[in-house]
Amino acid sequence: MAKAAELIHPNWDKAPAGITDGFSLEMTAKDEGSLREAAPLIPADTPVAITYLPGEELAARVAATVAVRELGFEPMPHFSARRITSEDDFEGYLKAVVEQAGVKRCFIVAGDPPEPQGPYWDTMALIKTGAFERSGVQAIGVGGHPEGHPNMTEAECWAVLDAKVREIEARGMAALIVTQFSFDPDACLAWLKELRARGIECPVRMGVPGPAGIKRLLAYAARCGVGASTAVLKKYGISVTNLLGTAGPDKLVNQFARGLGDEHGRVRLHFYPFGGMTKTLEWIQEYNVKHGI
């Protein structure tokens, strides 16, 4: 498993100094300027995922991916299966990021459209093209959903995840699971235990929302199907009677630090900087100072 971990990231097997050590980040193509501004706050080789959003030009995604590499970080571009319009669209983007940004790690999602805009119905269709391993990609990330998936039963969710992990590994690549962000540490820890009990041992990056305005956080939660009940928000530190101001993930990250154990396997954090890249990185630095990391 050490070799597989190295394919996920060269420093994955290094013992983390604390819960935030070895974190990864998410950005959109339009966040390139924010990334450059925040770059001095980001450790070298930090994985940075570049999302695949509607309405973006391929050139913008490629430029953002190249910027991640040029700044000394590890780019992980997304591929949204149902948004890809053709085989040339898919393989052209893959070729561009591999050749121009030295990409070795990619992340795949099915995407939001109810029907595919091209030949790929789901992420398994992308995997089975063989394009990733032919291009020299070493690791593929897939989504994890600690609070369930809006379009699948729990049993279907587990079956699909297991099948994707096995297919990726059978093709000689390492599999990584990156979860949707959550406000609920108990749901995340329980999901991790079940993941391992089901024999899925690949590394996991747990999604954490960066500090942001409370209304913005709740809007993203609604858009992404993330649980935001009164009880869950209270655990996170948000009161539904006062939605003004901002909220950070202090309580969530503290609970991960206290709760994660050997039974949860290899876990690192993945930050969604909804309130801005610099704001998220400043929060991480402040958290590290506070907790001696």
PDB file of C-alpha atoms in Angstrom:
ATOM      1  CA  MET A   1       0.000   0.000   0.000  1.00  0.00           C
ATOM      2  CA  ALA A   2       3.003   2.322   0.462  1.00  0.00           C
ATOM      3  CA  LYS A   3       3.556   2.433  -3.302  1.00  0.00           C
ATOM      4  CA  ALA A   4      -0.108   3.281  -3.874  1.00  0.00           C
ATOM      5  CA  ALA A   5       0.123   6.021  -1.253  1.00  0.00           C
ATOM      6  CA  GLU A   6       3.128   7.506  -3.044  1.00  0.00           C
ATOM      7  CA  LEU A   7       1.076   7.640  -6.238  1.00  0.00           C
ATOM      8  CA  ILE A   8      -1.601   9.608  -4.373  1.00  0.00           C
ATOM      9  CA  HIS A   9       1.014  12.110  -3.275  1.00  0.00           C
ATOM     10  CA  PRO A  10       4.774  11.848  -2.580  1.00  0.00           C
ATOM     11  CA  ASN A  11       4.411  12.845   1.077  1.00  0.00           C
ATOM     12  CA  TRP A  12       1.249  10.878   1.898  1.00  0.00           C
ATOM     13  CA  ASP A  13       2.978   8.338   4.124  1.00  0.00           C
ATOM     14  CA  LYS A  14       4.853  10.990   6.112  1.00  0.00           C
ATOM     15  CA  ALA A  15       3.415  11.059   9.613  1.00  0.00           C
ATOM     16  CA  PRO A  16       1.307  14.240   9.837  1.00  0.00           C
ATOM     17  CA  ALA A  17       2.302  16.811  12.453  1.00  0.00           C
ATOM     18  CA  GLY A  18      -1.363  17.506  13.144  1.00  0.00           C
ATOM     19  CA  ILE A  19      -4.841  17.309  11.700  1.00  0.00           C
ATOM     20  CA  THR A  20      -4.264  20.046   9.102  1.00  0.00           C
ATOM     21  CA  ASP A  21      -0.872  18.765   7.935  1.00  0.00           C
ATOM     22  CA  GLY A  22      -0.881  17.667   4.296  1.00  0.00           C
ATOM     23  CA  PHE A  23      -4.192  19.369   3.463  1.00  0.00           C
ATOM     24  CA  SER A  24      -5.410  19.927  -0.086  1.00  0.00           C
ATOM     25  CA  LEU A  25      -7.403  22.766  -1.662  1.00  0.00           C
ATOM     26  CA  GLU A  26     -10.084  23.268  -4.298  1.00  0.00           C
ATOM     27  CA  MET A  27     -10.294  26.107  -6.821  1.00  0.00           C
ATOM     28  CA  THR A  28     -12.113  27.101 -10.000  1.00  0.00           C
ATOM     29  CA  ALA A  29     -10.448  28.376 -13.170  1.00  0.00           C
ATOM     30  CA  LYS A  30     -11.444  31.940 -12.279  1.00  0.00           C
ATOM     31  CA  ASP A  31      -9.618  31.625  -8.937  1.00  0.00           C
ATOM     32  CA  GLU A  32      -6.176  31.711 -10.576  1.00  0.00           C
ATOM     33  CA  GLY A  33      -5.532  35.260  -9.372  1.00  0.00           C
ATOM     34  CA  SER A  34      -6.614  34.349  -5.840  1.00  0.00           C
ATOM     35  CA  LEU A  35      -4.286  31.355  -5.894  1.00  0.00           C
ATOM     36  CA  ARG A  36      -1.334  33.511  -6.930  1.00  0.00           C
ATOM     37  CA  GLU A  37      -2.134  36.001  -4.172  1.00  0.00           C
ATOM     38  CA  ALA A  38      -2.404  33.244  -1.557  1.00  0.00           C
ATOM     39  CA  ALA A  39       0.583  31.211  -2.805  1.00  0.00           C
ATOM     40  CA  PRO A  40       3.008  32.359  -0.046  1.00  0.00           C
ATOM     41  CA  LEU A  41       0.637  30.802   2.520  1.00  0.00           C
ATOM     42  CA  ILE A  42       0.504  27.391   0.808  1.00  0.00           C
ATOM     43  CA  PRO A  43       3.118  24.685   1.521  1.00  0.00           C
ATOM     44  CA  ALA A  44       5.070  23.409  -1.478  1.00  0.00           C
ATOM     45  CA  ASP A  45       3.564  20.387  -3.274  1.00  0.00           C
ATOM     46  CA  THR A  46       0.110  20.990  -1.777  1.00  0.00           C
ATOM     47  CA  PRO A  47      -2.505  19.244  -3.958  1.00  0.00           C
ATOM     48  CA  VAL A  48      -4.865  21.730  -5.611  1.00  0.00           C
ATOM     49  CA  ALA A  49      -7.987  20.464  -7.380  1.00  0.00           C
ATOM     50  CA  ILE A  50      -9.270  22.497 -10.340  1.00  0.00           C
ATOM     51  CA  THR A  51     -13.028  22.119 -10.785  1.00  0.00           C
ATOM     52  CA  TYR A  52     -14.862  21.544 -14.076  1.00  0.00           C
ATOM     53  CA  LEU A  53     -17.714  24.043 -14.112  1.00  0.00           C
ATOM     54  CA  PRO A  54     -20.216  24.884 -16.843  1.00  0.00           C
ATOM     55  CA  GLY A  55     -19.572  27.991 -18.892  1.00  0.00           C
ATOM     56  CA  GLU A  56     -15.778  27.846 -18.570  1.00  0.00           C
ATOM     57  CA  GLU A  57     -13.447  27.698 -21.546  1.00  0.00           C
ATOM     58  CA  LEU A  58     -11.057  24.760 -21.778  1.00  0.00           C
ATOM     59  CA  ALA A  59      -8.200  27.234 -22.115  1.00  0.00           C
ATOM     60  CA  ALA A  60      -9.076  28.787 -18.745  1.00  0.00           C
ATOM     61  CA  ARG A  61      -9.029  25.390 -17.019  1.00  0.00           C
ATOM     62  CA  VAL A  62      -5.700  24.530 -18.612  1.00  0.00           C
ATOM     63  CA  ALA A  63      -4.227  27.907 -17.636  1.00  0.00           C
ATOM     64  CA  ALA A  64      -5.330  27.437 -14.027  1.00  0.00           C
ATOM     65  CA  THR A  65      -3.820  23.943 -13.965  1.00  0.00           C
ATOM     66  CA  VAL A  66      -0.538  25.249 -15.380  1.00  0.00           C
ATOM     67  CA  ALA A  67      -0.527  28.030 -12.756  1.00  0.00           C
ATOM     68  CA  VAL A  68      -0.866  25.467  -9.959  1.00  0.00           C
ATOM     69  CA  ARG A  69       2.203  23.635 -11.253  1.00  0.00           C
ATOM     70  CA  GLU A  70       4.227  26.816 -11.858  1.00  0.00           C
ATOM     71  CA  LEU A  71       3.556  27.984  -8.308  1.00  0.00           C
ATOM     72  CA  GLY A  72       5.032  24.746  -6.925  1.00  0.00           C
ATOM     73  CA  PHE A  73       1.828  22.889  -6.065  1.00  0.00           C
ATOM     74  CA  GLU A  74       0.375  19.589  -7.290  1.00  0.00           C
ATOM     75  CA  PRO A  75      -2.478  20.072  -9.801  1.00  0.00           C
ATOM     76  CA  MET A  76      -5.451  17.690  -9.819  1.00  0.00           C
ATOM     77  CA  PRO A  77      -7.887  18.733 -12.571  1.00  0.00           C
ATOM     78  CA  HIS A  78     -11.511  17.586 -12.470  1.00  0.00           C
ATOM     79  CA  PHE A  79     -13.294  15.812 -15.307  1.00  0.00           C
ATOM     80  CA  SER A  80     -17.101  16.043 -15.254  1.00  0.00           C
ATOM     81  CA  ALA A  81     -18.352  13.063 -17.270  1.00  0.00           C
ATOM     82  CA  ARG A  82     -21.787  14.331 -18.301  1.00  0.00           C
ATOM     83  CA  ARG A  83     -20.488  17.781 -19.212  1.00  0.00           C
ATOM     84  CA  ILE A  84     -17.884  16.399 -21.650  1.00  0.00           C
ATOM     85  CA  THR A  85     -19.273  16.815 -25.151  1.00  0.00           C
ATOM     86  CA  SER A  86     -17.098  14.369 -27.101  1.00  0.00           C
ATOM     87  CA  GLU A  87     -14.170  11.973 -27.017  1.00  0.00           C
ATOM     88  CA  ASP A  88     -12.004  14.738 -28.513  1.00  0.00           C
ATOM     89  CA  ASP A  89     -13.168  17.114 -25.758  1.00  0.00           C
ATOM     90  CA  PHE A  90     -12.146  14.615 -23.073  1.00  0.00           C
ATOM     91  CA  GLU A  91      -8.846  13.447 -24.523  1.00  0.00           C
ATOM     92  CA  GLY A  92      -7.888  16.920 -25.700  1.00  0.00           C
ATOM     93  CA  TYR A  93      -8.248  18.357 -22.195  1.00  0.00           C
ATOM     94  CA  LEU A  94      -6.405  15.407 -20.668  1.00  0.00           C
ATOM     95  CA  LYS A  95      -3.568  15.721 -23.185  1.00  0.00           C
ATOM     96  CA  ALA A  96      -3.289  19.471 -22.584  1.00  0.00           C
ATOM     97  CA  VAL A  97      -3.007  19.263 -18.782  1.00  0.00           C
ATOM     98  CA  VAL A  98      -0.597  16.318 -18.913  1.00  0.00           C
ATOM     99  CA  GLU A  99       1.708  17.970 -21.461  1.00  0.00           C
ATOM    100  CA  GLN A 100       1.507  21.551 -20.216  1.00  0.00           C
ATOM    101  CA  ALA A 101       1.198  21.057 -16.441  1.00  0.00           C
ATOM    102  CA  GLY A 102       2.748  17.628 -15.857  1.00  0.00           C
ATOM    103  CA  VAL A 103      -0.507  16.319 -14.401  1.00  0.00           C
ATOM    104  CA  LYS A 104      -0.233  12.893 -12.741  1.00  0.00           C
ATOM    105  CA  ARG A 105      -3.423  12.969 -10.678  1.00  0.00           C
ATOM    106  CA  CYS A 106      -7.005  13.644 -11.775  1.00  0.00           C
ATOM    107  CA  PHE A 107     -10.435  13.740 -10.143  1.00  0.00           C
ATOM    108  CA  ILE A 108     -13.619  12.517 -11.809  1.00  0.00           C
ATOM    109  CA  VAL A 109     -17.275  13.280 -11.133  1.00  0.00           C
ATOM    110  CA  ALA A 110     -20.455  12.381 -12.995  1.00  0.00           C
ATOM    111  CA  GLY A 111     -21.632  15.999 -13.057  1.00  0.00           C
ATOM    112  CA  ASP A 112     -24.977  17.674 -12.468  1.00  0.00           C
ATOM    113  CA  PRO A 113     -26.769  17.347 -15.847  1.00  0.00           C
ATOM    114  CA  PRO A 114     -29.492  14.673 -15.682  1.00  0.00           C
ATOM    115  CA  GLU A 115     -28.512  13.555 -19.189  1.00  0.00           C
ATOM    116  CA  PRO A 116     -25.004  13.450 -20.663  1.00  0.00           C
ATOM    117  CA  GLN A 117     -24.000  16.189 -23.096  1.00  0.00           C
ATOM    118  CA  GLY A 118     -21.728  13.712 -24.865  1.00  0.00           C
ATOM    119  CA  PRO A 119     -20.761  10.023 -24.807  1.00  0.00           C
ATOM    120  CA  TYR A 120     -20.016   9.620 -21.084  1.00  0.00           C
ATOM    121  CA  TRP A 121     -22.878   8.780 -18.733  1.00  0.00           C
ATOM    122  CA  ASP A 122     -20.818   8.434 -15.548  1.00  0.00           C
ATOM    123  CA  THR A 123     -17.326   8.300 -14.105  1.00  0.00           C
ATOM    124  CA  MET A 124     -16.926   4.587 -14.815  1.00  0.00           C
ATOM    125  CA  ALA A 125     -17.302   5.390 -18.518  1.00  0.00           C
ATOM    126  CA  LEU A 126     -14.304   7.726 -18.251  1.00  0.00           C
ATOM    127  CA  ILE A 127     -12.228   5.182 -16.352  1.00  0.00           C
ATOM    128  CA  LYS A 128     -12.944   2.428 -18.866  1.00  0.00           C
ATOM    129  CA  THR A 129     -11.684   4.470 -21.821  1.00  0.00           C
ATOM    130  CA  GLY A 130      -8.164   3.678 -20.635  1.00  0.00           C
ATOM    131  CA  ALA A 131      -7.184   7.263 -21.447  1.00  0.00           C
ATOM    132  CA  PHE A 132      -5.909   8.071 -17.970  1.00  0.00           C
ATOM    133  CA  GLU A 133      -3.367   5.258 -17.709  1.00  0.00           C
ATOM    134  CA  ARG A 134      -2.319   5.733 -21.345  1.00  0.00           C
ATOM    135  CA  SER A 135      -1.542   9.360 -20.509  1.00  0.00           C
ATOM    136  CA  GLY A 136       0.643   8.392 -17.556  1.00  0.00           C
ATOM    137  CA  VAL A 137      -1.826   9.438 -14.873  1.00  0.00           C
ATOM    138  CA  GLN A 138      -0.889   7.736 -11.599  1.00  0.00           C
ATOM    139  CA  ALA A 139      -3.913   8.372  -9.402  1.00  0.00           C
ATOM    140  CA  ILE A 140      -7.621   8.991  -9.832  1.00  0.00           C
ATOM    141  CA  GLY A 141      -9.826  10.661  -7.248  1.00  0.00           C
ATOM    142  CA  VAL A 142     -13.521   9.830  -6.918  1.00  0.00           C
ATOM    143  CA  GLY A 143     -16.249  11.368  -4.795  1.00  0.00           C
ATOM    144  CA  GLY A 144     -17.362  10.147  -1.387  1.00  0.00           C
ATOM    145  CA  HIS A 145     -20.683  11.091   0.212  1.00  0.00           C
ATOM    146  CA  PRO A 146     -20.765  10.693   4.005  1.00  0.00           C
ATOM    147  CA  GLU A 147     -24.362  11.957   4.104  1.00  0.00           C
ATOM    148  CA  GLY A 148     -25.561   9.905   1.150  1.00  0.00           C
ATOM    149  CA  HIS A 149     -26.185  10.757  -2.491  1.00  0.00           C
ATOM    150  CA  PRO A 150     -29.398  12.458  -3.684  1.00  0.00           C
ATOM    151  CA  ASN A 151     -29.787  10.116  -6.676  1.00  0.00           C
ATOM    152  CA  MET A 152     -28.710   6.788  -5.183  1.00  0.00           C
ATOM    153  CA  THR A 153     -29.717   4.538  -2.311  1.00  0.00           C
ATOM    154  CA  GLU A 154     -27.147   3.867   0.382  1.00  0.00           C
ATOM    155  CA  ALA A 155     -26.547   0.361  -1.012  1.00  0.00           C
ATOM    156  CA  GLU A 156     -26.068   1.733  -4.533  1.00  0.00           C
ATOM    157  CA  CYS A 157     -23.686   4.375  -3.238  1.00  0.00           C
ATOM    158  CA  TRP A 158     -21.431   1.796  -1.613  1.00  0.00           C
ATOM    159  CA  ALA A 159     -21.573  -0.564  -4.597  1.00  0.00           C
ATOM    160  CA  VAL A 160     -20.664   2.158  -7.084  1.00  0.00           C
ATOM    161  CA  LEU A 161     -17.815   3.472  -4.935  1.00  0.00           C
ATOM    162  CA  ASP A 162     -16.374  -0.009  -4.453  1.00  0.00           C
ATOM    163  CA  ALA A 163     -16.600  -0.753  -8.193  1.00  0.00           C
ATOM    164  CA  LYS A 164     -14.816   2.472  -9.145  1.00  0.00           C
ATOM    165  CA  VAL A 165     -12.005   1.939  -6.649  1.00  0.00           C
ATOM    166  CA  ARG A 166     -11.460  -1.619  -7.869  1.00  0.00           C
ATOM    167  CA  GLU A 167     -11.496  -0.595 -11.534  1.00  0.00           C
ATOM    168  CA  ILE A 168      -8.955   2.184 -10.960  1.00  0.00           C
ATOM    169  CA  GLU A 169      -6.631  -0.124  -9.050  1.00  0.00           C
ATOM    170  CA  ALA A 170      -7.019  -2.918 -11.616  1.00  0.00           C
ATOM    171  CA  ARG A 171      -5.700  -0.474 -14.233  1.00  0.00           C
ATOM    172  CA  GLY A 172      -2.503   0.107 -12.252  1.00  0.00           C
ATOM    173  CA  MET A 173      -3.448   3.464 -10.781  1.00  0.00           C
ATOM    174  CA  ALA A 174      -4.037   4.468  -7.178  1.00  0.00           C
ATOM    175  CA  ALA A 175      -7.538   5.380  -6.021  1.00  0.00           C
ATOM    176  CA  LEU A 176      -8.282   8.333  -3.750  1.00  0.00           C
ATOM    177  CA  ILE A 177     -11.646   9.299  -2.259  1.00  0.00           C
ATOM    178  CA  VAL A 178     -12.413  12.993  -1.769  1.00  0.00           C
ATOM    179  CA  THR A 179     -15.639  13.628   0.108  1.00  0.00           C
ATOM    180  CA  GLN A 180     -18.258  16.288  -0.241  1.00  0.00           C
ATOM    181  CA  PHE A 181     -17.931  18.920   2.496  1.00  0.00           C
ATOM    182  CA  SER A 182     -19.987  18.408   5.621  1.00  0.00           C
ATOM    183  CA  PHE A 183     -20.996  20.206   8.792  1.00  0.00           C
ATOM    184  CA  ASP A 184     -21.416  16.905  10.660  1.00  0.00           C
ATOM    185  CA  PRO A 185     -18.277  15.256  12.105  1.00  0.00           C
ATOM    186  CA  ASP A 186     -20.252  12.329  13.546  1.00  0.00           C
ATOM    187  CA  ALA A 187     -21.652  11.403  10.130  1.00  0.00           C
ATOM    188  CA  CYS A 188     -18.181  11.657   8.582  1.00  0.00           C
ATOM    189  CA  LEU A 189     -16.484   9.490  11.202  1.00  0.00           C
ATOM    190  CA  ALA A 190     -19.239   6.862  11.027  1.00  0.00           C
ATOM    191  CA  TRP A 191     -18.970   6.804   7.219  1.00  0.00           C
ATOM    192  CA  LEU A 192     -15.205   6.321   7.419  1.00  0.00           C
ATOM    193  CA  LYS A 193     -15.605   3.367   9.791  1.00  0.00           C
ATOM    194  CA  GLU A 194     -18.113   1.740   7.465  1.00  0.00           C
ATOM    195  CA  LEU A 195     -15.881   2.412   4.456  1.00  0.00           C
ATOM    196  CA  ARG A 196     -13.058   0.486   6.110  1.00  0.00           C
ATOM    197  CA  ALA A 197     -15.388  -2.251   7.373  1.00  0.00           C
ATOM    198  CA  ARG A 198     -16.407  -2.795   3.740  1.00  0.00           C
ATOM    199  CA  GLY A 199     -12.779  -3.381   2.792  1.00  0.00           C
ATOM    200  CA  ILE A 200     -12.182  -0.095   0.954  1.00  0.00           C
ATOM    201  CA  GLU A 201      -8.728   0.855   2.185  1.00  0.00           C
ATOM    202  CA  CYS A 202      -7.660   3.642  -0.171  1.00  0.00           C
ATOM    203  CA  PRO A 203      -6.722   7.073   1.223  1.00  0.00           C
ATOM    204  CA  VAL A 204      -9.490   9.590   1.919  1.00  0.00           C
ATOM    205  CA  ARG A 205      -9.544  13.360   1.915  1.00  0.00           C
ATOM    206  CA  MET A 206     -12.397  14.650   4.069  1.00  0.00           C
ATOM    207  CA  GLY A 207     -14.108  17.761   2.745  1.00  0.00           C
ATOM    208  CA  VAL A 208     -14.068  20.782   5.049  1.00  0.00           C
ATOM    209  CA  PRO A 209     -15.696  24.155   4.260  1.00  0.00           C
ATOM    210  CA  GLY A 210     -13.322  27.057   4.714  1.00  0.00           C
ATOM    211  CA  PRO A 211     -14.503  30.048   6.773  1.00  0.00           C
ATOM    212  CA  ALA A 212     -17.216  32.016   5.003  1.00  0.00           C
ATOM    213  CA  GLY A 213     -20.379  33.982   5.559  1.00  0.00           C
ATOM    214  CA  ILE A 214     -23.040  31.791   7.150  1.00  0.00           C
ATOM    215  CA  LYS A 215     -25.597  32.503   4.432  1.00  0.00           C
ATOM    216  CA  ARG A 216     -23.029  31.597   1.775  1.00  0.00           C
ATOM    217  CA  LEU A 217     -22.223  28.318   3.551  1.00  0.00           C
ATOM    218  CA  LEU A 218     -25.899  27.415   3.764  1.00  0.00           C
ATOM    219  CA  ALA A 219     -26.415  28.264   0.088  1.00  0.00           C
ATOM    220  CA  TYR A 220     -23.579  25.909  -0.905  1.00  0.00           C
ATOM    221  CA  ALA A 221     -24.993  23.244   1.405  1.00  0.00           C
ATOM    222  CA  ALA A 222     -28.394  23.458  -0.282  1.00  0.00           C
ATOM    223  CA  ARG A 223     -26.808  23.334  -3.732  1.00  0.00           C
ATOM    224  CA  CYS A 224     -24.649  20.312  -2.863  1.00  0.00           C
ATOM    225  CA  GLY A 225     -27.203  18.308  -0.865  1.00  0.00           C
ATOM    226  CA  VAL A 226     -25.294  18.711   2.398  1.00  0.00           C
ATOM    227  CA  GLY A 227     -27.240  18.193   5.616  1.00  0.00           C
ATOM    228  CA  ALA A 228     -27.875  21.441   7.474  1.00  0.00           C
ATOM    229  CA  SER A 229     -30.460  20.643  10.121  1.00  0.00           C
ATOM    230  CA  THR A 230     -30.650  22.746  13.272  1.00  0.00           C
ATOM    231  CA  ALA A 231     -28.945  19.975  15.254  1.00  0.00           C
ATOM    232  CA  VAL A 232     -26.115  19.566  12.738  1.00  0.00           C
ATOM    233  CA  LEU A 233     -25.511  23.301  12.477  1.00  0.00           C
ATOM    234  CA  LYS A 234     -25.383  23.561  16.253  1.00  0.00           C
ATOM    235  CA  LYS A 235     -22.626  20.917  16.306  1.00  0.00           C
ATOM    236  CA  TYR A 236     -20.772  22.986  13.715  1.00  0.00           C
ATOM    237  CA  GLY A 237     -21.220  26.176  15.717  1.00  0.00           C
ATOM    238  CA  ILE A 238     -23.981  27.917  13.737  1.00  0.00           C
ATOM    239  CA  SER A 239     -27.205  29.114  15.313  1.00  0.00           C
ATOM    240  CA  VAL A 240     -30.188  29.207  12.959  1.00  0.00           C
ATOM    241  CA  THR A 241     -31.533  32.158  14.948  1.00  0.00           C
ATOM    242  CA  ASN A 242     -28.514  34.253  13.913  1.00  0.00           C
ATOM    243  CA  LEU A 243     -27.358  33.811  10.324  1.00  0.00           C
ATOM    244  CA  LEU A 244     -25.290  36.980  10.237  1.00  0.00           C
ATOM    245  CA  GLY A 245     -21.523  36.991  10.246  1.00  0.00           C
ATOM    246  CA  THR A 246     -19.099  34.223   9.320  1.00  0.00           C
ATOM    247  CA  ALA A 247     -18.375  30.727  10.563  1.00  0.00           C
ATOM    248  CA  GLY A 248     -15.182  28.705  10.500  1.00  0.00           C
ATOM    249  CA  PRO A 249     -14.684  24.952  10.754  1.00  0.00           C
ATOM    250  CA  ASP A 250     -12.996  25.022  14.192  1.00  0.00           C
ATOM    251  CA  LYS A 251     -15.419  22.636  15.900  1.00  0.00           C
ATOM    252  CA  LEU A 252     -15.509  20.278  12.903  1.00  0.00           C
ATOM    253  CA  VAL A 253     -11.722  20.068  12.614  1.00  0.00           C
ATOM    254  CA  ASN A 254     -11.326  19.703  16.389  1.00  0.00           C
ATOM    255  CA  GLN A 255     -13.728  16.762  16.313  1.00  0.00           C
ATOM    256  CA  PHE A 256     -11.745  15.147  13.507  1.00  0.00           C
ATOM    257  CA  ALA A 257      -8.537  15.655  15.491  1.00  0.00           C
ATOM    258  CA  ARG A 258     -10.075  13.986  18.549  1.00  0.00           C
ATOM    259  CA  GLY A 259     -12.079  11.304  16.761  1.00  0.00           C
ATOM    260  CA  LEU A 260      -9.888   9.952  13.985  1.00  0.00           C
ATOM    261  CA  GLY A 261      -8.159   6.684  14.850  1.00  0.00           C
ATOM    262  CA  ASP A 262      -6.607   3.622  13.240  1.00  0.00           C
ATOM    263  CA  GLU A 263     -10.056   2.253  12.410  1.00  0.00           C
ATOM    264  CA  HIS A 264     -10.646   5.199  10.065  1.00  0.00           C
ATOM    265  CA  GLY A 265      -7.599   4.498   7.907  1.00  0.00           C
ATOM    266  CA  ARG A 266      -5.492   7.110   6.147  1.00  0.00           C
ATOM    267  CA  VAL A 267      -7.237  10.490   6.182  1.00  0.00           C
ATOM    268  CA  ARG A 268      -6.237  14.067   5.325  1.00  0.00           C
ATOM    269  CA  LEU A 269      -8.346  17.211   4.968  1.00  0.00           C
ATOM    270  CA  HIS A 270      -9.552  18.844   1.745  1.00  0.00           C
ATOM    271  CA  PHE A 271     -10.613  22.497   2.055  1.00  0.00           C
ATOM    272  CA  TYR A 272     -13.341  24.123  -0.014  1.00  0.00           C
ATOM    273  CA  PRO A 273     -12.476  27.849   0.261  1.00  0.00           C
ATOM    274  CA  PHE A 274     -16.004  29.223  -0.091  1.00  0.00           C
ATOM    275  CA  GLY A 275     -15.022  32.444   1.654  1.00  0.00           C
ATOM    276  CA  GLY A 276     -11.882  32.940  -0.436  1.00  0.00           C
ATOM    277  CA  MET A 277      -8.510  31.241  -0.797  1.00  0.00           C
ATOM    278  CA  THR A 278      -6.541  33.652   1.396  1.00  0.00           C
ATOM    279  CA  LYS A 279      -9.161  33.606   4.149  1.00  0.00           C
ATOM    280  CA  THR A 280      -9.075  29.800   4.270  1.00  0.00           C
ATOM    281  CA  LEU A 281      -5.276  29.661   4.382  1.00  0.00           C
ATOM    282  CA  GLU A 282      -5.099  32.309   7.100  1.00  0.00           C
ATOM    283  CA  TRP A 283      -7.585  30.237   9.103  1.00  0.00           C
ATOM    284  CA  ILE A 284      -5.375  27.155   8.699  1.00  0.00           C
ATOM    285  CA  GLN A 285      -2.300  29.094   9.857  1.00  0.00           C
ATOM    286  CA  GLU A 286      -4.140  30.482  12.870  1.00  0.00           C
ATOM    287  CA  TYR A 287      -5.482  27.045  13.747  1.00  0.00           C
ATOM    288  CA  ASN A 288      -1.978  25.568  13.534  1.00  0.00           C
ATOM    289  CA  VAL A 289      -0.522  28.236  15.811  1.00  0.00           C
ATOM    290  CA  LYS A 290      -3.351  27.751  18.306  1.00  0.00           C
ATOM    291  CA  HIS A 291      -2.857  23.986  18.386  1.00  0.00           C
ATOM    292  CA  GLY A 292       0.927  23.840  18.096  1.00  0.00           C
ATOM    293  CA  ILE A 293       0.984  22.243  14.655  1.00  0.00           C
TER     294      ILE A 293
END
